[in-house]
Amino acid sequence: GGGGGGEEEEEEEGPDGEHASGLKLATLGLILCVSLAGNVLFAWLILKDRHLHRAPYYLLLDLCLADGLRSLACFPFVMLSVRSGAAWPHGPLSCKVLAFLAVLFCFHAAFLLFCVGVTRYMAIAHHRFYAKRMTGWTCLAVVCMVWTLSMAMAFPPVFDVGTYKFIREEEQCIFEHRYVKANDTLGFMLMLAAVIAATHLVYIKLLFFIHGHRKMKPAQLVPAISQNWTFHGPGATGQAAANWTAGFGRGPTPPTLVGIRQATHSQIKLLVLEEFKMEKRLCKMFYMITLLFLLLWSPYIVACYLRVFIKASSIPQVYLTTSVWMTFAQAGVNPILCFIFNKELRVCLRCDLWGTY
């Protein structure tokens, strides 16, 4: 377990301890309400509005539903343990079940954010492949894979491979992070850190890609020279259709365009630009979710590594408690970030609630 001795436990029984417990209960109660309200509202909005029936929102729906389930399944028991004076009165089996759920939801968020990062890179760097392959069934396959990997990470400690126990200092059932000589949870923590690091590397690669293509000149349509629709010049291959589409053509419609709806070059250019801007806005929203996940979980991950390598006594109780409650807060922030950084969601919400765009 973490740091803290008998003197701290005796202190918590006094007025200061009651005040701290009240503050913890109020904070966790607020997080629980915000998480349930925000994630349920977000899920309802995505399911109801057909404008949001697209791959990025399907993955985001899974993330928000998992956060809502985590709040509903885990937080009430943490509140009960706080009211019981940092004790677990429900038996070891129920503690293992709660710890399993807590770790399952943590790894689920980490694995899903990594998959989202990969799909965001594909949407920008290989958009035609992404638009063709990233269907609803592909999203379902990704979600199933993420839950399978999360189950694989969370299940072994049920059989005491990386033991699940009630950690009094954290007031929750979770991994017991013992000192390195007797430790069996280091592999789980290394996997979590590796997935988070890999997710940020994907976004860094995406940033370099966008920056590298920002200064590229847009493709220019160079009309070929023509006598009687016999083309020669720099763009001669297929240039009849291209010239006609761009408004350079004279005479009858080229055979390649017969029966095809015509569009001007400017319309095509605007469509591509608007689509690219939309994908960039989605990238920004998802990266903010990923970054906040890192910021809210990092203090706790650091505390876990400290307990493994430097023993528990070196961790101040205030730091440990704060880091644990920051991980709880992560379950409620995603819908807030989505509505802040995504104008499309705000418009859809206004339309569904008040009937106006």
Tab-separated table of C-alpha atoms in Angstrom:
chain	number	residue	atom	x	y	z
A	1	GLY	CA	0.000	0.000	0.000
A	2	GLY	CA	0.949	3.668	0.163
A	3	GLY	CA	2.412	5.755	2.952
A	4	GLY	CA	0.850	6.682	6.258
A	5	GLY	CA	1.137	5.304	9.739
A	6	GLY	CA	-0.847	4.911	12.945
A	7	GLU	CA	-0.368	8.520	14.040
A	8	GLU	CA	-2.006	9.801	10.844
A	9	GLU	CA	-4.886	7.357	11.331
A	10	GLU	CA	-5.453	8.636	14.876
A	11	GLU	CA	-5.360	12.223	13.663
A	12	GLU	CA	-8.031	11.506	11.067
A	13	GLU	CA	-10.441	10.448	13.828
A	14	GLY	CA	-10.494	14.014	15.240
A	15	PRO	CA	-12.280	17.134	13.957
A	16	ASP	CA	-9.694	17.629	11.231
A	17	GLY	CA	-10.276	14.078	10.040
A	18	GLU	CA	-14.052	14.616	9.955
A	19	HIS	CA	-13.565	17.846	7.986
A	20	ALA	CA	-11.261	16.065	5.506
A	21	SER	CA	-13.776	13.219	5.109
A	22	GLY	CA	-16.587	15.684	4.497
A	23	LEU	CA	-14.532	17.488	1.870
A	24	LYS	CA	-13.701	14.175	0.157
A	25	LEU	CA	-17.354	13.108	0.130
A	26	ALA	CA	-18.521	16.459	-1.249
A	27	THR	CA	-15.845	16.452	-3.955
A	28	LEU	CA	-16.485	12.876	-5.036
A	29	GLY	CA	-20.242	13.434	-4.941
A	30	LEU	CA	-19.831	16.429	-7.259
A	31	ILE	CA	-17.584	14.415	-9.608
A	32	LEU	CA	-20.155	11.583	-9.629
A	33	CYS	CA	-23.040	13.930	-10.517
A	34	VAL	CA	-21.077	15.783	-13.210
A	35	SER	CA	-19.818	12.533	-14.715
A	36	LEU	CA	-23.232	10.888	-14.892
A	37	ALA	CA	-25.021	14.005	-16.184
A	38	GLY	CA	-22.335	14.883	-18.752
A	39	ASN	CA	-21.727	11.396	-20.096
A	40	VAL	CA	-25.427	10.487	-20.279
A	41	LEU	CA	-26.195	13.779	-22.069
A	42	PHE	CA	-23.342	13.176	-24.497
A	43	ALA	CA	-24.421	9.585	-25.209
A	44	TRP	CA	-28.025	10.717	-25.779
A	45	LEU	CA	-26.886	13.449	-28.158
A	46	ILE	CA	-24.745	11.111	-30.294
A	47	LEU	CA	-27.415	8.408	-30.471
A	48	LYS	CA	-30.205	10.880	-31.302
A	49	ASP	CA	-28.527	13.189	-33.806
A	50	ARG	CA	-27.854	11.628	-37.214
A	51	HIS	CA	-25.240	14.306	-37.978
A	52	LEU	CA	-23.029	12.637	-35.343
A	53	HIS	CA	-23.347	9.077	-36.656
A	54	ARG	CA	-19.696	8.990	-37.746
A	55	ALA	CA	-16.603	7.049	-36.731
A	56	PRO	CA	-14.980	9.653	-34.390
A	57	TYR	CA	-18.190	10.046	-32.400
A	58	TYR	CA	-18.767	6.297	-32.164
A	59	LEU	CA	-15.377	5.925	-30.453
A	60	LEU	CA	-16.071	8.943	-28.265
A	61	LEU	CA	-19.441	7.435	-27.302
A	62	ASP	CA	-17.681	4.290	-26.055
A	63	LEU	CA	-15.247	6.399	-24.013
A	64	CYS	CA	-18.026	8.420	-22.368
A	65	LEU	CA	-20.195	5.380	-21.639
A	66	ALA	CA	-17.197	3.713	-19.953
A	67	ASP	CA	-16.578	6.843	-17.843
A	68	GLY	CA	-20.230	6.897	-16.796
A	69	LEU	CA	-20.129	3.204	-15.857
A	70	ARG	CA	-16.924	3.758	-13.885
A	71	SER	CA	-18.565	6.567	-11.906
A	72	LEU	CA	-21.678	4.513	-11.216
A	73	ALA	CA	-19.885	1.263	-10.304
A	74	CYS	CA	-16.841	2.481	-8.364
A	75	PHE	CA	-17.403	5.900	-6.786
A	76	PRO	CA	-20.288	5.017	-4.424
A	77	PHE	CA	-18.105	2.328	-2.804
A	78	VAL	CA	-15.239	4.792	-2.375
A	79	MET	CA	-17.695	7.151	-0.663
A	80	LEU	CA	-18.803	4.315	1.634
A	81	SER	CA	-15.176	3.565	2.563
A	82	VAL	CA	-14.587	7.255	3.347
A	83	ARG	CA	-17.691	7.310	5.589
A	84	SER	CA	-16.437	4.138	7.297
A	85	GLY	CA	-13.168	5.828	8.299
A	86	ALA	CA	-10.995	4.474	5.461
A	87	ALA	CA	-12.122	0.881	5.988
A	88	TRP	CA	-13.576	-1.778	3.704
A	89	PRO	CA	-16.472	-3.616	5.385
A	90	HIS	CA	-17.681	-5.611	2.345
A	91	GLY	CA	-15.262	-8.539	2.203
A	92	PRO	CA	-12.261	-9.458	-0.006
A	93	LEU	CA	-14.246	-10.792	-2.997
A	94	SER	CA	-16.201	-7.568	-3.519
A	95	CYS	CA	-12.936	-5.642	-3.131
A	96	LYS	CA	-11.370	-7.666	-5.948
A	97	VAL	CA	-14.405	-7.033	-8.167
A	98	LEU	CA	-14.231	-3.265	-7.550
A	99	ALA	CA	-10.471	-3.198	-8.130
A	100	PHE	CA	-10.923	-5.196	-11.336
A	101	LEU	CA	-13.471	-2.647	-12.606
A	102	ALA	CA	-11.278	0.324	-11.669
A	103	VAL	CA	-8.252	-1.080	-13.526
A	104	LEU	CA	-10.424	-2.223	-16.452
A	105	PHE	CA	-11.805	1.293	-17.012
A	106	CYS	CA	-8.351	2.867	-16.641
A	107	PHE	CA	-6.744	0.622	-19.284
A	108	HIS	CA	-9.819	0.922	-21.490
A	109	ALA	CA	-9.437	4.713	-21.603
A	110	ALA	CA	-5.698	4.430	-22.312
A	111	PHE	CA	-6.071	1.841	-25.110
A	112	LEU	CA	-9.044	3.628	-26.683
A	113	LEU	CA	-7.271	7.007	-26.726
A	114	PHE	CA	-4.336	5.328	-28.473
A	115	CYS	CA	-6.665	3.869	-31.134
A	116	VAL	CA	-8.348	7.261	-31.527
A	117	GLY	CA	-4.922	8.848	-32.071
A	118	VAL	CA	-4.131	6.326	-34.804
A	119	THR	CA	-7.478	6.937	-36.545
A	120	ARG	CA	-6.928	10.719	-36.337
A	121	TYR	CA	-3.565	10.293	-38.050
A	122	MET	CA	-5.194	8.170	-40.756
A	123	ALA	CA	-7.958	10.751	-41.230
A	124	ILE	CA	-5.404	13.496	-41.948
A	125	ALA	CA	-2.498	11.662	-43.605
A	126	HIS	CA	-4.444	8.965	-45.511
A	127	HIS	CA	-7.919	10.441	-45.762
A	128	ARG	CA	-9.174	8.466	-48.769
A	129	PHE	CA	-8.248	5.150	-47.124
A	130	TYR	CA	-9.753	6.342	-43.805
A	131	ALA	CA	-13.036	7.490	-45.413
A	132	LYS	CA	-13.398	4.153	-47.202
A	133	ARG	CA	-12.421	1.806	-44.370
A	134	MET	CA	-13.482	3.569	-41.143
A	135	THR	CA	-17.113	2.390	-41.091
A	136	GLY	CA	-19.411	1.643	-38.167
A	137	TRP	CA	-18.353	-2.018	-38.269
A	138	THR	CA	-14.685	-1.002	-38.119
A	139	CYS	CA	-15.441	1.120	-35.055
A	140	LEU	CA	-17.200	-1.844	-33.441
A	141	ALA	CA	-14.140	-4.026	-34.117
A	142	VAL	CA	-11.848	-1.379	-32.580
A	143	VAL	CA	-14.065	-1.080	-29.489
A	144	CYS	CA	-14.184	-4.877	-29.040
A	145	MET	CA	-10.397	-5.080	-29.375
A	146	VAL	CA	-9.929	-2.329	-26.776
A	147	TRP	CA	-12.222	-4.021	-24.249
A	148	THR	CA	-10.480	-7.373	-24.857
A	149	LEU	CA	-7.027	-5.863	-24.205
A	150	SER	CA	-8.341	-4.081	-21.111
A	151	MET	CA	-9.807	-7.329	-19.765
A	152	ALA	CA	-6.465	-9.055	-20.375
A	153	MET	CA	-4.690	-6.384	-18.315
A	154	ALA	CA	-7.253	-6.244	-15.485
A	155	PHE	CA	-8.026	-9.962	-15.028
A	156	PRO	CA	-4.728	-11.581	-13.836
A	157	PRO	CA	-4.673	-9.757	-10.454
A	158	VAL	CA	-8.017	-11.402	-9.631
A	159	PHE	CA	-5.902	-14.564	-9.186
A	160	ASP	CA	-3.334	-12.651	-7.076
A	161	VAL	CA	-0.970	-11.975	-9.990
A	162	GLY	CA	-0.363	-8.367	-8.970
A	163	THR	CA	-2.658	-8.417	-5.965
A	164	TYR	CA	-5.876	-6.419	-5.657
A	165	LYS	CA	-6.437	-5.167	-2.113
A	166	PHE	CA	-8.072	-2.336	-0.193
A	167	ILE	CA	-5.432	0.395	0.120
A	168	ARG	CA	-6.312	2.379	3.219
A	169	GLU	CA	-4.279	5.433	2.212
A	170	GLU	CA	-6.214	5.675	-1.067
A	171	GLU	CA	-9.572	4.610	0.393
A	172	GLN	CA	-10.184	2.357	-2.603
A	173	CYS	CA	-9.623	-1.208	-3.818
A	174	ILE	CA	-6.795	-1.200	-6.340
A	175	PHE	CA	-3.319	-2.622	-7.017
A	176	GLU	CA	-1.118	-3.172	-3.991
A	177	HIS	CA	2.145	-1.609	-5.201
A	178	ARG	CA	4.864	-3.226	-3.110
A	179	TYR	CA	8.570	-2.421	-3.031
A	180	VAL	CA	10.527	-3.654	-6.046
A	181	LYS	CA	12.017	-6.738	-4.314
A	182	ALA	CA	8.522	-8.112	-3.620
A	183	ASN	CA	6.703	-6.316	-6.434
A	184	ASP	CA	4.460	-7.965	-8.985
A	185	THR	CA	2.603	-4.920	-10.390
A	186	LEU	CA	5.450	-3.147	-12.190
A	187	GLY	CA	4.564	-4.733	-15.556
A	188	PHE	CA	1.032	-3.321	-15.397
A	189	MET	CA	2.326	0.199	-14.653
A	190	LEU	CA	4.938	-0.012	-17.417
A	191	MET	CA	2.236	-1.042	-19.909
A	192	LEU	CA	0.029	1.891	-18.906
A	193	ALA	CA	2.917	4.358	-19.229
A	194	ALA	CA	3.944	2.852	-22.595
A	195	VAL	CA	0.415	3.183	-24.050
A	196	ILE	CA	0.116	6.816	-22.903
A	197	ALA	CA	3.570	7.638	-24.332
A	198	ALA	CA	2.763	5.904	-27.647
A	199	THR	CA	-0.471	7.909	-27.943
A	200	HIS	CA	1.405	11.189	-27.624
A	201	LEU	CA	4.016	10.035	-30.153
A	202	VAL	CA	1.200	9.472	-32.671
A	203	TYR	CA	-0.039	13.036	-32.149
A	204	ILE	CA	3.521	14.401	-32.449
A	205	LYS	CA	3.890	12.550	-35.763
A	206	LEU	CA	0.543	14.007	-36.871
A	207	LEU	CA	1.694	17.509	-35.906
A	208	PHE	CA	4.849	17.120	-38.000
A	209	PHE	CA	2.770	15.864	-40.920
A	210	ILE	CA	0.423	18.875	-40.795
A	211	HIS	CA	3.343	21.278	-40.419
A	212	GLY	CA	5.203	19.658	-43.333
A	213	HIS	CA	2.197	19.982	-45.643
A	214	ARG	CA	1.198	23.480	-44.565
A	215	LYS	CA	3.726	25.152	-46.888
A	216	MET	CA	2.992	22.969	-49.909
A	217	LYS	CA	1.501	24.845	-52.860
A	218	PRO	CA	-2.032	23.768	-53.758
A	219	ALA	CA	-2.387	21.678	-56.877
A	220	GLN	CA	-2.940	23.929	-59.869
A	221	LEU	CA	-4.979	22.946	-62.871
A	222	VAL	CA	-2.924	23.738	-65.999
A	223	PRO	CA	-5.023	23.681	-69.156
A	224	ALA	CA	-3.547	21.716	-72.023
A	225	ILE	CA	-3.401	23.112	-75.564
A	226	SER	CA	-6.223	21.843	-77.746
A	227	GLN	CA	-7.194	21.710	-81.377
A	228	ASN	CA	-10.517	19.922	-81.894
A	229	TRP	CA	-10.233	18.153	-78.484
A	230	THR	CA	-6.828	16.665	-79.350
A	231	PHE	CA	-4.776	17.522	-76.281
A	232	HIS	CA	-1.057	17.971	-75.879
A	233	GLY	CA	0.962	19.777	-73.266
A	234	PRO	CA	1.908	19.330	-69.538
A	235	GLY	CA	-1.506	18.037	-68.458
A	236	ALA	CA	-2.535	16.133	-71.515
A	237	THR	CA	-3.431	12.855	-69.780
A	238	GLY	CA	-7.130	13.041	-68.998
A	239	GLN	CA	-7.025	16.791	-69.485
A	240	ALA	CA	-10.218	16.970	-71.543
A	241	ALA	CA	-12.325	16.099	-68.526
A	242	ALA	CA	-10.253	18.291	-66.197
A	243	ASN	CA	-10.496	21.339	-68.487
A	244	TRP	CA	-14.228	20.939	-68.894
A	245	THR	CA	-14.726	20.607	-65.123
A	246	ALA	CA	-12.661	23.750	-64.527
A	247	GLY	CA	-14.583	25.759	-67.106
A	248	PHE	CA	-11.865	25.864	-69.770
A	249	GLY	CA	-13.617	23.498	-72.154
A	250	ARG	CA	-15.423	24.514	-75.304
A	251	GLY	CA	-17.617	22.355	-77.466
A	252	PRO	CA	-19.391	19.102	-76.567
A	253	THR	CA	-19.091	17.413	-73.171
A	254	PRO	CA	-16.058	15.067	-73.121
A	255	PRO	CA	-17.043	11.363	-73.121
A	256	THR	CA	-15.509	10.809	-69.650
A	257	LEU	CA	-17.986	13.282	-68.127
A	258	VAL	CA	-21.193	12.105	-69.806
A	259	GLY	CA	-23.719	11.164	-67.106
A	260	ILE	CA	-21.556	12.526	-64.257
A	261	ARG	CA	-22.749	15.451	-62.138
A	262	GLN	CA	-20.501	18.398	-62.887
A	263	ALA	CA	-18.873	20.561	-60.252
A	264	THR	CA	-16.558	23.500	-60.584
A	265	HIS	CA	-12.945	23.351	-59.442
A	266	SER	CA	-13.624	26.005	-56.793
A	267	GLN	CA	-16.429	23.909	-55.310
A	268	ILE	CA	-14.154	20.853	-55.139
A	269	LYS	CA	-11.400	22.924	-53.528
A	270	LEU	CA	-13.755	24.380	-50.907
A	271	LEU	CA	-15.153	20.928	-50.089
A	272	VAL	CA	-11.693	19.445	-49.537
A	273	LEU	CA	-10.565	22.429	-47.449
A	274	GLU	CA	-13.665	22.348	-45.240
A	275	GLU	CA	-13.299	18.582	-44.716
A	276	PHE	CA	-9.645	19.041	-43.754
A	277	LYS	CA	-10.554	21.792	-41.273
A	278	MET	CA	-13.212	19.571	-39.697
A	279	GLU	CA	-10.712	16.721	-39.249
A	280	LYS	CA	-8.227	19.165	-37.676
A	281	ARG	CA	-10.880	20.382	-35.216
A	282	LEU	CA	-11.632	16.785	-34.240
A	283	CYS	CA	-7.895	16.162	-33.788
A	284	LYS	CA	-7.664	19.153	-31.462
A	285	MET	CA	-10.604	17.947	-29.358
A	286	PHE	CA	-9.280	14.390	-29.064
A	287	TYR	CA	-5.777	15.582	-28.220
A	288	MET	CA	-7.130	17.789	-25.416
A	289	ILE	CA	-8.932	14.724	-24.018
A	290	THR	CA	-5.694	12.726	-24.272
A	291	LEU	CA	-3.620	15.506	-22.705
A	292	LEU	CA	-6.021	15.930	-19.783
A	293	PHE	CA	-5.993	12.156	-19.238
A	294	LEU	CA	-2.200	12.380	-18.947
A	295	LEU	CA	-2.303	15.384	-16.605
A	296	LEU	CA	-4.911	13.876	-14.280
A	297	TRP	CA	-3.329	10.407	-14.104
A	298	SER	CA	0.371	11.379	-14.039
A	299	PRO	CA	0.570	12.305	-10.304
A	300	TYR	CA	-0.956	8.962	-9.342
A	301	ILE	CA	1.272	7.011	-11.739
A	302	VAL	CA	4.294	8.785	-10.242
A	303	ALA	CA	3.090	7.796	-6.751
A	304	CYS	CA	2.801	4.168	-7.871
A	305	TYR	CA	6.364	4.154	-9.212
A	306	LEU	CA	7.597	5.803	-6.010
A	307	ARG	CA	6.026	3.022	-3.945
A	308	VAL	CA	7.695	0.425	-6.165
A	309	PHE	CA	11.208	1.927	-6.178
A	310	ILE	CA	11.507	4.195	-3.107
A	311	LYS	CA	9.010	2.555	-0.693
A	312	ALA	CA	5.741	3.981	0.529
A	313	SER	CA	6.963	6.011	3.494
A	314	SER	CA	8.387	8.737	1.224
A	315	ILE	CA	4.977	9.754	-0.214
A	316	PRO	CA	3.112	12.538	1.638
A	317	GLN	CA	-0.479	11.596	2.379
A	318	VAL	CA	-1.797	14.900	0.998
A	319	TYR	CA	-0.086	14.230	-2.351
A	320	LEU	CA	-1.426	10.680	-2.518
A	321	THR	CA	-4.991	11.707	-1.693
A	322	THR	CA	-4.915	14.565	-4.211
A	323	SER	CA	-3.539	12.322	-6.967
A	324	VAL	CA	-6.235	9.682	-6.327
A	325	TRP	CA	-9.026	12.255	-6.477
A	326	MET	CA	-7.562	13.662	-9.713
A	327	THR	CA	-7.980	10.224	-11.311
A	328	PHE	CA	-11.591	10.244	-10.151
A	329	ALA	CA	-12.110	13.671	-11.750
A	330	GLN	CA	-11.015	12.288	-15.129
A	331	ALA	CA	-14.307	10.377	-15.348
A	332	GLY	CA	-16.285	13.612	-15.609
A	333	VAL	CA	-14.201	15.963	-17.742
A	334	ASN	CA	-14.488	14.442	-21.224
A	335	PRO	CA	-18.012	15.714	-22.064
A	336	ILE	CA	-17.012	19.197	-20.846
A	337	LEU	CA	-13.945	19.201	-23.109
A	338	CYS	CA	-16.002	17.921	-26.048
A	339	PHE	CA	-18.514	20.760	-25.801
A	340	ILE	CA	-15.764	23.365	-25.322
A	341	PHE	CA	-13.622	22.295	-28.300
A	342	ASN	CA	-16.278	21.047	-30.728
A	343	LYS	CA	-18.639	23.579	-32.289
A	344	GLU	CA	-20.559	20.839	-34.100
A	345	LEU	CA	-21.562	19.268	-30.786
A	346	ARG	CA	-22.718	22.619	-29.401
A	347	VAL	CA	-24.828	23.266	-32.508
A	348	CYS	CA	-26.392	19.792	-32.345
A	349	LEU	CA	-27.136	20.236	-28.630
A	350	ARG	CA	-28.869	23.575	-29.239
A	351	CYS	CA	-30.856	22.039	-32.075
A	352	ASP	CA	-31.988	19.038	-30.035
A	353	LEU	CA	-32.805	20.986	-26.867
A	354	TRP	CA	-34.274	24.184	-28.299
A	355	GLY	CA	-34.953	23.303	-31.939
A	356	THR	CA	-32.708	26.024	-33.435
A	357	TYR	CA	-29.337	25.863	-35.206
